[in-house]
PDB file of C-alpha atoms in Angstrom:
ATOM      1  CA  MET R 273       5.122  -7.407  -6.016  1.00 48.00           C
ATOM      2  CA  THR R 274       8.004  -5.045  -5.209  1.00 51.00           C
ATOM      3  CA  SER R 275       7.807  -1.801  -3.254  1.00 49.00           C
ATOM      4  CA  ASP R 276       8.496   0.106  -6.484  1.00 52.00           C
ATOM      5  CA  ASP R 277       5.444  -1.554  -8.026  1.00 52.00           C
ATOM      6  CA  ARG R 278       3.298  -0.576  -5.061  1.00 52.00           C
ATOM      7  CA  ILE R 279       4.312   3.087  -5.257  1.00 48.00           C
ATOM      8  CA  ASP R 280       3.747   3.143  -9.024  1.00 54.00           C
ATOM      9  CA  ILE R 281       0.312   1.593  -8.516  1.00 53.00           C
ATOM     10  CA  HIS R 282      -0.699   4.319  -6.105  1.00 56.00           C
ATOM     11  CA  LYS R 283       0.718   7.064  -8.330  1.00 56.00           C
ATOM     12  CA  ASP R 284      -1.334   5.672 -11.217  1.00 64.00           C
ATOM     13  CA  LEU R 285      -4.368   5.232  -8.987  1.00 68.00           C
ATOM     14  CA  SER R 286      -4.270   8.735  -7.482  1.00 71.00           C
ATOM     15  CA  GLY R 287      -3.826  10.283 -10.930  1.00 75.00           C
ATOM     16  CA  SER R 288      -6.724   8.288 -12.396  1.00 80.00           C
ATOM     17  CA  LEU R 289      -8.977   8.995  -9.416  1.00 80.00           C
ATOM     18  CA  ARG R 290      -8.295  12.738  -9.508  1.00 82.00           C
ATOM     19  CA  SER R 291      -8.841  12.912 -13.273  1.00 86.00           C
ATOM     20  CA  ASN R 292     -12.103  10.981 -13.044  1.00 86.00           C
ATOM     21  CA  LEU R 293     -13.286  13.060 -10.086  1.00 88.00           C
ATOM     22  CA  ASP R 294     -13.012  16.131 -12.339  1.00 89.00           C
ATOM     23  CA  VAL R 295     -14.909  14.381 -15.153  1.00 89.00           C
ATOM     24  CA  HIS R 296     -17.641  13.228 -12.761  1.00 90.00           C
ATOM     25  CA  LEU R 297     -18.139  16.715 -11.303  1.00 91.00           C
ATOM     26  CA  LYS R 298     -18.523  18.178 -14.795  1.00 92.00           C
ATOM     27  CA  LYS R 299     -21.177  15.571 -15.638  1.00 90.00           C
ATOM     28  CA  ILE R 300     -23.107  16.216 -12.421  1.00 92.00           C
ATOM     29  CA  ILE R 301     -22.976  19.985 -12.978  1.00 93.00           C
ATOM     30  CA  ALA R 302     -24.345  19.411 -16.489  1.00 92.00           C
ATOM     31  CA  LEU R 303     -27.143  17.222 -15.067  1.00 92.00           C
ATOM     32  CA  PHE R 304     -28.118  19.846 -12.478  1.00 92.00           C
ATOM     33  CA  LYS R 305     -28.027  22.564 -15.144  1.00 93.00           C
ATOM     34  CA  LEU R 306     -30.340  20.488 -17.333  1.00 92.00           C
ATOM     35  CA  ILE R 307     -32.961  20.270 -14.582  1.00 92.00           C
ATOM     36  CA  VAL R 308     -32.579  23.674 -12.912  1.00 92.00           C
ATOM     37  CA  CYS R 309     -32.611  25.551 -16.233  1.00 93.00           C
ATOM     38  CA  LYS R 310     -35.460  23.310 -17.480  1.00 92.00           C
ATOM     39  CA  HIS R 311     -33.752  22.258 -20.681  1.00 93.00           C
ATOM     40  CA  LYS R 312     -35.600  19.690 -22.754  1.00 92.00           C
ATOM     41  CA  ILE R 313     -34.363  16.136 -23.232  1.00 92.00           C
ATOM     42  CA  ASP R 314     -34.849  15.424 -26.920  1.00 90.00           C
ATOM     43  CA  ASP R 315     -33.290  11.952 -26.921  1.00 92.00           C
ATOM     44  CA  LEU R 316     -33.767  10.128 -23.609  1.00 92.00           C
ATOM     45  CA  GLU R 317     -31.949   6.986 -24.767  1.00 93.00           C
ATOM     46  CA  LYS R 318     -28.881   8.997 -25.702  1.00 92.00           C
ATOM     47  CA  MET R 319     -28.978  10.889 -22.404  1.00 92.00           C
ATOM     48  CA  LEU R 320     -29.340   7.663 -20.427  1.00 93.00           C
ATOM     49  CA  TYR R 321     -26.377   6.174 -22.266  1.00 92.00           C
ATOM     50  CA  LEU R 322     -24.217   9.248 -21.568  1.00 88.00           C
ATOM     51  CA  HIS R 323     -24.968   8.878 -17.841  1.00 90.00           C
ATOM     52  CA  SER R 324     -24.919   5.062 -17.752  1.00 91.00           C
ATOM     53  CA  TYR R 325     -22.708   2.930 -15.537  1.00 91.00           C
ATOM     54  CA  GLU R 326     -21.350   1.085 -18.581  1.00 91.00           C
ATOM     55  CA  ASN R 327     -20.295   4.315 -20.321  1.00 89.00           C
ATOM     56  CA  CYS R 328     -18.764   5.914 -17.232  1.00 90.00           C
ATOM     57  CA  GLU R 329     -15.014   6.614 -17.167  1.00 87.00           C
ATOM     58  CA  ILE R 330     -14.915   5.666 -13.495  1.00 88.00           C
ATOM     59  CA  THR R 331     -16.388   2.232 -14.311  1.00 88.00           C
ATOM     60  CA  HIS R 332     -13.632   1.620 -16.847  1.00 85.00           C
ATOM     61  CA  MET R 333     -10.992   2.735 -14.348  1.00 82.00           C
ATOM     62  CA  LEU R 334     -12.345   0.511 -11.551  1.00 79.00           C
ATOM     63  CA  ASN R 335     -12.546  -2.519 -13.844  1.00 79.00           C
ATOM     64  CA  ALA R 336      -8.959  -1.987 -14.974  1.00 75.00           C
ATOM     65  CA  ILE R 337      -7.801  -1.669 -11.368  1.00 70.00           C
ATOM     66  CA  LEU R 338      -9.676  -4.722 -10.081  1.00 68.00           C
ATOM     67  CA  ASP R 339      -8.610  -6.850 -13.050  1.00 66.00           C
ATOM     68  CA  SER R 340      -4.924  -6.073 -12.705  1.00 55.00           C
ATOM     69  CA  ARG R 341      -2.503  -4.772 -10.134  1.00 48.00           C
ATOM     70  CA  VAL R 342      -4.365  -3.185  -7.242  1.00 44.00           C
ATOM     71  CA  LYS R 343      -6.081  -6.480  -6.429  1.00 39.00           C
ATOM     72  CA  ASN R 344      -2.708  -7.487  -4.962  1.00 42.00           C
ATOM     73  CA  ILE R 345      -3.125  -4.831  -2.276  1.00 51.00           C
ATOM     74  CA  ASP R 346      -5.868  -6.285  -0.097  1.00 51.00           C
ATOM     75  CA  ASP R 347      -6.747  -3.211   1.968  1.00 54.00           C
ATOM     76  CA  LYS R 348      -7.127  -1.132  -1.197  1.00 63.00           C
ATOM     77  CA  LYS R 349      -9.134  -3.781  -3.042  1.00 68.00           C
ATOM     78  CA  GLU R 350     -11.782  -3.899  -0.309  1.00 73.00           C
ATOM     79  CA  LYS R 351     -12.271  -0.137  -0.423  1.00 76.00           C
ATOM     80  CA  ILE R 352     -12.430  -0.135  -4.221  1.00 78.00           C
ATOM     81  CA  LEU R 353     -15.124  -2.848  -4.158  1.00 82.00           C
ATOM     82  CA  GLU R 354     -17.204  -0.872  -1.624  1.00 85.00           C
ATOM     83  CA  PHE R 355     -16.787   2.224  -3.750  1.00 87.00           C
ATOM     84  CA  GLU R 356     -17.889   0.349  -6.881  1.00 89.00           C
ATOM     85  CA  GLU R 357     -21.173  -0.702  -5.239  1.00 92.00           C
ATOM     86  CA  LEU R 358     -21.900   2.908  -4.288  1.00 93.00           C
ATOM     87  CA  HIS R 359     -21.026   3.946  -7.833  1.00 94.00           C
ATOM     88  CA  LYS R 360     -23.512   1.463  -9.345  1.00 94.00           C
ATOM     89  CA  HIS R 361     -26.242   2.721  -7.006  1.00 96.00           C
ATOM     90  CA  LEU R 362     -25.527   6.316  -8.006  1.00 95.00           C
ATOM     91  CA  HIS R 363     -25.980   5.523 -11.703  1.00 95.00           C
ATOM     92  CA  LYS R 364     -29.339   3.855 -11.033  1.00 96.00           C
ATOM     93  CA  LEU R 365     -30.475   7.012  -9.257  1.00 96.00           C
ATOM     94  CA  GLN R 366     -29.205   9.175 -12.119  1.00 95.00           C
ATOM     95  CA  GLU R 367     -31.335   7.099 -14.479  1.00 95.00           C
ATOM     96  CA  ARG R 368     -34.392   7.605 -12.247  1.00 96.00           C
ATOM     97  CA  VAL R 369     -33.798  11.365 -12.190  1.00 96.00           C
ATOM     98  CA  LEU R 370     -33.538  11.557 -15.977  1.00 95.00           C
ATOM     99  CA  VAL R 371     -36.598   9.370 -16.646  1.00 96.00           C
ATOM    100  CA  GLU R 372     -38.772  11.300 -14.179  1.00 95.00           C
ATOM    101  CA  TYR R 373     -37.650  14.628 -15.576  1.00 95.00           C
ATOM    102  CA  LYS R 374     -38.290  13.534 -19.167  1.00 94.00           C
ATOM    103  CA  ASN R 375     -41.751  12.146 -18.369  1.00 94.00           C
ATOM    104  CA  ASN R 376     -42.959  14.743 -15.859  1.00 94.00           C
ATOM    105  CA  ASP R 377     -40.814  17.850 -16.462  1.00 92.00           C
ATOM    106  CA  ILE R 378     -39.968  17.622 -12.763  1.00 93.00           C
ATOM    107  CA  VAL R 379     -38.117  15.284 -10.391  1.00 94.00           C
ATOM    108  CA  ASP R 380     -39.910  13.781  -7.399  1.00 94.00           C
ATOM    109  CA  ASP R 381     -38.722  15.081  -4.000  1.00 94.00           C
ATOM    110  CA  ASN R 382     -37.846  11.609  -2.723  1.00 96.00           C
ATOM    111  CA  THR R 383     -35.922  10.740  -5.876  1.00 95.00           C
ATOM    112  CA  TYR R 384     -33.942  13.955  -5.670  1.00 94.00           C
ATOM    113  CA  GLU R 385     -33.167  13.464  -1.959  1.00 96.00           C
ATOM    114  CA  ASP R 386     -32.012   9.871  -2.550  1.00 96.00           C
ATOM    115  CA  PHE R 387     -29.832  11.018  -5.430  1.00 96.00           C
ATOM    116  CA  ALA R 388     -28.361  13.970  -3.491  1.00 95.00           C
ATOM    117  CA  VAL R 389     -27.449  11.801  -0.474  1.00 96.00           C
ATOM    118  CA  ILE R 390     -25.724   9.119  -2.572  1.00 95.00           C
ATOM    119  CA  GLU R 391     -23.983  11.737  -4.718  1.00 95.00           C
ATOM    120  CA  PHE R 392     -22.614  13.392  -1.559  1.00 95.00           C
ATOM    121  CA  GLN R 393     -21.384  10.038  -0.201  1.00 94.00           C
ATOM    122  CA  PHE R 394     -19.843   9.207  -3.572  1.00 93.00           C
ATOM    123  CA  ILE R 395     -17.904  12.488  -3.762  1.00 93.00           C
ATOM    124  CA  GLN R 396     -16.724  12.011  -0.165  1.00 92.00           C
ATOM    125  CA  LYS R 397     -15.427   8.507  -0.830  1.00 89.00           C
ATOM    126  CA  LEU R 398     -13.855   9.389  -4.170  1.00 87.00           C
ATOM    127  CA  THR R 399     -12.078  12.390  -2.641  1.00 88.00           C
ATOM    128  CA  GLY R 400     -10.954  10.208   0.275  1.00 85.00           C
ATOM    129  CA  LEU R 401      -9.478   7.620  -2.098  1.00 81.00           C
ATOM    130  CA  VAL R 402      -7.612  10.373  -3.965  1.00 81.00           C
ATOM    131  CA  ILE R 403      -6.108  11.735  -0.733  1.00 82.00           C
ATOM    132  CA  GLU R 404      -5.266   8.260   0.597  1.00 77.00           C
ATOM    133  CA  SER R 405      -3.503   7.255  -2.610  1.00 75.00           C
ATOM    134  CA  GLU R 406      -1.541  10.513  -2.725  1.00 75.00           C
ATOM    135  CA  ASN R 407      -0.475  10.025   0.900  1.00 75.00           C
ATOM    136  CA  TYR R 408       0.604   6.417   0.287  1.00 73.00           C
ATOM    137  CA  GLU R 409       4.034   7.475  -0.964  1.00 73.00           C
ATOM    138  CA  LYS R 410       4.733   9.086   2.420  1.00 80.00           C
ATOM    139  CA  ASN R 411       4.743   5.609   3.979  1.00 85.00           C
ATOM    140  CA  PHE R 412       7.881   4.612   2.074  1.00 87.00           C
ATOM    141  CA  ASP R 413      11.570   5.290   2.557  1.00 90.00           C
ATOM    142  CA  GLY R 414      12.668   7.640  -0.210  1.00 85.00           C
ATOM    143  CA  LEU R 415      15.868   5.729  -1.003  1.00 90.00           C
ATOM    144  CA  THR R 416      14.961   2.052  -0.756  1.00 91.00           C
ATOM    145  CA  ASN R 417      11.218   2.205  -1.555  1.00 87.00           C
ATOM    146  CA  ILE R 418      10.350  -0.118   1.315  1.00 92.00           C
ATOM    147  CA  PHE R 419       8.231   1.006   4.271  1.00 92.00           C
ATOM    148  CA  ASN R 420       9.736   3.621   6.570  1.00 94.00           C
ATOM    149  CA  ARG R 421      10.041   3.228  10.327  1.00 94.00           C
ATOM    150  CA  LYS R 422       7.026   5.413  11.153  1.00 92.00           C
ATOM    151  CA  TYR R 423       4.674   3.492   8.887  1.00 90.00           C
ATOM    152  CA  PHE R 424       6.063   0.144  10.039  1.00 93.00           C
ATOM    153  CA  PHE R 425       4.733   0.769  13.543  1.00 92.00           C
ATOM    154  CA  GLU R 426       1.423   2.124  12.223  1.00 88.00           C
ATOM    155  CA  LYS R 427       0.889  -0.929  10.002  1.00 87.00           C
ATOM    156  CA  VAL R 428       2.225  -3.518  12.414  1.00 90.00           C
ATOM    157  CA  GLU R 429       0.037  -2.287  15.285  1.00 87.00           C
ATOM    158  CA  TYR R 430      -2.965  -3.949  13.627  1.00 84.00           C
ATOM    159  CA  ASP R 431      -1.058  -7.107  12.620  1.00 85.00           C
ATOM    160  CA  PHE R 432       0.395  -7.352  16.123  1.00 88.00           C
ATOM    161  CA  SER R 433      -3.012  -7.079  17.837  1.00 85.00           C
ATOM    162  CA  LYS R 434      -4.609  -9.521  15.400  1.00 85.00           C
ATOM    163  CA  SER R 435      -1.823 -12.081  15.878  1.00 86.00           C
ATOM    164  CA  ARG R 436      -2.158 -11.868  19.655  1.00 84.00           C
ATOM    165  CA  ARG R 437      -5.929 -12.184  19.458  1.00 85.00           C
ATOM    166  CA  THR R 438      -5.884 -15.178  17.086  1.00 85.00           C
ATOM    167  CA  ARG R 439      -2.806 -16.782  18.650  1.00 85.00           C
ATOM    168  CA  THR R 440      -0.940 -16.613  15.331  1.00 87.00           C
ATOM    169  CA  ASP R 441       2.832 -17.052  15.488  1.00 90.00           C
ATOM    170  CA  PHE R 442       4.984 -14.060  14.636  1.00 93.00           C
ATOM    171  CA  THR R 443       8.535 -12.854  15.216  1.00 95.00           C
ATOM    172  CA  ILE R 444      10.311  -9.520  15.039  1.00 96.00           C
ATOM    173  CA  VAL R 445      13.656  -9.353  13.239  1.00 97.00           C
ATOM    174  CA  MET R 446      16.253  -6.593  13.260  1.00 97.00           C
ATOM    175  CA  ALA R 447      18.951  -6.631  10.564  1.00 97.00           C
ATOM    176  CA  ASP R 448      22.077  -4.553  10.131  1.00 96.00           C
ATOM    177  CA  ILE R 449      24.623  -4.423   7.295  1.00 96.00           C
ATOM    178  CA  ASP R 450      28.020  -5.404   8.679  1.00 95.00           C
ATOM    179  CA  TYR R 451      30.859  -2.881   8.285  1.00 94.00           C
ATOM    180  CA  PHE R 452      28.632  -0.502   6.357  1.00 95.00           C
ATOM    181  CA  LYS R 453      30.782   2.480   7.357  1.00 94.00           C
ATOM    182  CA  GLN R 454      33.762   0.815   5.695  1.00 94.00           C
ATOM    183  CA  ILE R 455      31.746   0.435   2.477  1.00 94.00           C
ATOM    184  CA  ASN R 456      30.961   4.161   2.548  1.00 94.00           C
ATOM    185  CA  ASP R 457      34.580   5.044   3.322  1.00 94.00           C
ATOM    186  CA  GLN R 458      36.026   2.777   0.621  1.00 93.00           C
ATOM    187  CA  TYR R 459      33.537   3.281  -2.220  1.00 92.00           C
ATOM    188  CA  GLY R 460      31.743   6.520  -1.360  1.00 94.00           C
ATOM    189  CA  HIS R 461      28.259   7.341  -0.136  1.00 93.00           C
ATOM    190  CA  GLN R 462      26.646   6.937  -3.556  1.00 93.00           C
ATOM    191  CA  VAL R 463      27.736   3.299  -3.631  1.00 94.00           C
ATOM    192  CA  GLY R 464      26.629   3.001  -0.010  1.00 94.00           C
ATOM    193  CA  ASP R 465      23.165   4.203  -0.988  1.00 95.00           C
ATOM    194  CA  GLU R 466      23.035   1.670  -3.830  1.00 95.00           C
ATOM    195  CA  VAL R 467      24.026  -1.075  -1.390  1.00 96.00           C
ATOM    196  CA  LEU R 468      21.018  -0.125   0.760  1.00 96.00           C
ATOM    197  CA  VAL R 469      18.787  -0.330  -2.304  1.00 95.00           C
ATOM    198  CA  GLU R 470      20.181  -3.742  -3.320  1.00 94.00           C
ATOM    199  CA  ILE R 471      19.919  -5.295   0.139  1.00 96.00           C
ATOM    200  CA  SER R 472      16.339  -4.006   0.393  1.00 95.00           C
ATOM    201  CA  LYS R 473      15.507  -5.787  -2.859  1.00 94.00           C
ATOM    202  CA  ILE R 474      17.064  -8.996  -1.545  1.00 95.00           C
ATOM    203  CA  PHE R 475      14.995  -8.778   1.640  1.00 96.00           C
ATOM    204  CA  VAL R 476      11.755  -8.147  -0.277  1.00 94.00           C
ATOM    205  CA  GLU R 477      12.451 -11.024  -2.677  1.00 93.00           C
ATOM    206  CA  HIS R 478      13.258 -13.558   0.045  1.00 94.00           C
ATOM    207  CA  ILE R 479      10.521 -12.915   2.581  1.00 94.00           C
ATOM    208  CA  ARG R 480       6.909 -13.825   1.864  1.00 91.00           C
ATOM    209  CA  ALA R 481       4.372 -11.405   0.400  1.00 87.00           C
ATOM    210  CA  TYR R 482       2.504 -11.105   3.708  1.00 89.00           C
ATOM    211  CA  ASP R 483       5.610 -10.415   5.824  1.00 93.00           C
ATOM    212  CA  ILE R 484       6.580  -6.789   6.437  1.00 93.00           C
ATOM    213  CA  VAL R 485       9.993  -5.155   6.059  1.00 95.00           C
ATOM    214  CA  ALA R 486      10.935  -1.529   6.692  1.00 96.00           C
ATOM    215  CA  ARG R 487      14.044   0.569   6.827  1.00 96.00           C
ATOM    216  CA  TYR R 488      14.521   1.280  10.516  1.00 96.00           C
ATOM    217  CA  GLY R 489      17.235   3.874  10.042  1.00 92.00           C
ATOM    218  CA  GLY R 490      20.688   4.077   8.477  1.00 93.00           C
ATOM    219  CA  GLU R 491      21.713   0.542   7.566  1.00 95.00           C
ATOM    220  CA  GLU R 492      19.215  -1.106   9.946  1.00 97.00           C
ATOM    221  CA  PHE R 493      16.042  -2.903   8.870  1.00 98.00           C
ATOM    222  CA  VAL R 494      13.089  -4.277  10.829  1.00 97.00           C
ATOM    223  CA  PHE R 495      10.772  -7.172   9.927  1.00 98.00           C
ATOM    224  CA  PHE R 496       7.406  -8.443  11.135  1.00 96.00           C
ATOM    225  CA  MET R 497       7.383 -12.130  10.202  1.00 94.00           C
ATOM    226  CA  TYR R 498       4.248 -14.276  10.274  1.00 94.00           C
ATOM    227  CA  SER R 499       6.064 -17.360  11.535  1.00 93.00           C
ATOM    228  CA  ASP R 500       7.562 -18.871  14.654  1.00 93.00           C
ATOM    229  CA  ALA R 501      11.272 -18.563  15.423  1.00 94.00           C
ATOM    230  CA  ARG R 502      12.208 -21.827  13.678  1.00 95.00           C
ATOM    231  CA  GLU R 503      10.614 -20.859  10.351  1.00 96.00           C
ATOM    232  CA  THR R 504      11.938 -17.307  10.597  1.00 96.00           C
ATOM    233  CA  ILE R 505      15.470 -18.612  11.166  1.00 96.00           C
ATOM    234  CA  THR R 506      15.126 -20.784   8.044  1.00 96.00           C
ATOM    235  CA  ILE R 507      14.149 -17.750   5.956  1.00 96.00           C
ATOM    236  CA  PHE R 508      17.043 -15.629   7.192  1.00 96.00           C
ATOM    237  CA  LYS R 509      19.499 -18.510   6.891  1.00 96.00           C
ATOM    238  CA  ARG R 510      18.664 -18.493   3.175  1.00 96.00           C
ATOM    239  CA  ILE R 511      19.417 -14.778   2.980  1.00 95.00           C
ATOM    240  CA  GLU R 512      22.608 -15.306   4.974  1.00 94.00           C
ATOM    241  CA  LYS R 513      23.659 -18.132   2.607  1.00 94.00           C
ATOM    242  CA  LEU R 514      22.957 -15.995  -0.457  1.00 94.00           C
ATOM    243  CA  LEU R 515      25.136 -13.176   0.873  1.00 93.00           C
ATOM    244  CA  GLN R 516      27.935 -15.603   1.731  1.00 91.00           C
ATOM    245  CA  GLU R 517      27.938 -17.191  -1.723  1.00 91.00           C
ATOM    246  CA  GLU R 518      27.477 -14.127  -3.925  1.00 89.00           C
ATOM    247  CA  LEU R 519      29.128 -10.739  -4.219  1.00 91.00           C
ATOM    248  CA  ILE R 520      26.774  -7.802  -4.683  1.00 89.00           C
ATOM    249  CA  GLU R 521      27.590  -5.796  -7.805  1.00 90.00           C
ATOM    250  CA  VAL R 522      27.005  -2.055  -7.393  1.00 89.00           C
ATOM    251  CA  ASN R 523      28.245   0.584  -9.864  1.00 87.00           C
ATOM    252  CA  HIS R 524      30.786  -1.899 -11.306  1.00 88.00           C
ATOM    253  CA  HIS R 525      32.078  -2.742  -7.806  1.00 91.00           C
ATOM    254  CA  LYS R 526      31.743  -6.299  -6.475  1.00 92.00           C
ATOM    255  CA  ILE R 527      31.057  -5.963  -2.766  1.00 93.00           C
ATOM    256  CA  ASP R 528      31.273  -8.699  -0.162  1.00 92.00           C
ATOM    257  CA  LEU R 529      28.125  -7.860   1.761  1.00 93.00           C
ATOM    258  CA  LYS R 530      27.189  -9.497   5.050  1.00 95.00           C
ATOM    259  CA  CYS R 531      24.428  -8.885   7.584  1.00 96.00           C
ATOM    260  CA  SER R 532      23.752  -9.587  11.241  1.00 96.00           C
ATOM    261  CA  PHE R 533      20.260 -10.505  12.440  1.00 97.00           C
ATOM    262  CA  GLY R 534      18.473 -10.397  15.784  1.00 97.00           C
ATOM    263  CA  ILE R 535      15.224 -12.354  16.168  1.00 97.00           C
ATOM    264  CA  ALA R 536      12.733 -11.842  19.000  1.00 96.00           C
ATOM    265  CA  GLN R 537       9.981 -14.350  19.716  1.00 92.00           C
ATOM    266  CA  ASP R 538       6.653 -13.076  21.013  1.00 89.00           C
ATOM    267  CA  ARG R 539       6.212 -12.517  24.734  1.00 87.00           C
ATOM    268  CA  ASP R 540       2.623 -12.022  25.870  1.00 80.00           C
ATOM    269  CA  ASN R 541       3.515  -9.261  28.294  1.00 83.00           C
ATOM    270  CA  MET R 542       5.472  -7.149  25.779  1.00 88.00           C
ATOM    271  CA  SER R 543       4.302  -4.387  23.445  1.00 91.00           C
ATOM    272  CA  ILE R 544       5.402  -4.243  19.822  1.00 92.00           C
ATOM    273  CA  TYR R 545       7.910  -1.535  20.744  1.00 94.00           C
ATOM    274  CA  GLU R 546       9.384  -3.718  23.487  1.00 95.00           C
ATOM    275  CA  LEU R 547       9.679  -6.669  21.102  1.00 95.00           C
ATOM    276  CA  VAL R 548      11.494  -4.508  18.549  1.00 96.00           C
ATOM    277  CA  SER R 549      13.813  -3.366  21.332  1.00 96.00           C
ATOM    278  CA  LEU R 550      14.386  -7.009  22.289  1.00 97.00           C
ATOM    279  CA  ALA R 551      15.221  -7.910  18.671  1.00 97.00           C
ATOM    280  CA  ASP R 552      17.589  -4.941  18.599  1.00 96.00           C
ATOM    281  CA  LYS R 553      19.390  -6.313  21.662  1.00 97.00           C
ATOM    282  CA  ALA R 554      19.684  -9.696  19.924  1.00 97.00           C
ATOM    283  CA  LEU R 555      21.142  -7.876  16.919  1.00 97.00           C
ATOM    284  CA  TYR R 556      23.647  -6.169  19.213  1.00 96.00           C
ATOM    285  CA  ASP R 557      24.641  -9.600  20.559  1.00 96.00           C
ATOM    286  CA  ALA R 558      25.132 -10.869  16.986  1.00 96.00           C
ATOM    287  CA  LYS R 559      27.440  -7.920  16.312  1.00 95.00           C
ATOM    288  CA  LYS R 560      29.276  -8.462  19.577  1.00 94.00           C
ATOM    289  CA  LYS R 561      29.848 -12.144  18.775  1.00 94.00           C
ATOM    290  CA  GLY R 562      31.588 -11.338  15.502  1.00 94.00           C
ATOM    291  CA  ARG R 563      28.838 -10.289  13.065  1.00 93.00           C
ATOM    292  CA  ASN R 564      27.487 -12.243  10.059  1.00 93.00           C
ATOM    293  CA  GLN R 565      25.226 -14.390  12.229  1.00 93.00           C
ATOM    294  CA  ILE R 566      21.734 -14.787  13.660  1.00 95.00           C
ATOM    295  CA  VAL R 567      20.886 -14.486  17.360  1.00 95.00           C
ATOM    296  CA  VAL R 568      17.462 -15.502  18.702  1.00 95.00           C
ATOM    297  CA  VAL R 569      15.980 -14.409  22.023  1.00 90.00           C
TER     298      VAL R 569
END
């Protein structure tokens, strides 16, 4: 899954969630009006169907999400599954409210309190999912559609702590496009921007789905790789080989694109920021030694 796909998913998700939040609120208002204004229920079966889990727009949306693309985003899938369970519970309580009102012309205090509490929790979670999905775009670099530097550190903080705790191998990689200023000077900044987009795509395609890449700034990129130095070197050797063998075509220009890489192995006494700084120093050494190479520290 590409970064573009992830952003599109969250645009679709936030739009669907917001739309269905509006629909849900209208249905709940109608249900309250029915009871408060003491309207009669002529056809209980029809009313139960209108408020059923199976007939709910949110159910259809959640099923579509869980059956297709969002299941590829693990953190989102878990929240959607939790939300779905709450949603099912809410519909059972709605059914209880309707049946009691139809049979007794009143709703039991305990039933109403149970329903009100779950309805409040449901609205809270649904609103939270809307806000979270709308904010998701802010985690990405506007040009390349990979993570930005700020979100890289936010996301990696958890991965970093977990890897230390479980003794899982990881490495930090810094990458820089060689002679990027010359590309801008020769072809113009628009081509330079397209080069950044293309190299980002190459990085995303050649690392694994669980590795993390972000634009660090300018023509620099940072990676959190779930592998030891040897395996990480193998991955970036493949990228290096690809760039050596192929010209990158951008706006009808064939560009000889090369990168330098600095790889830092984990040190128990270093923070994530210190490891990134160490990888940056390794990158500087790669540049100093002539560029188009990998340096490991």
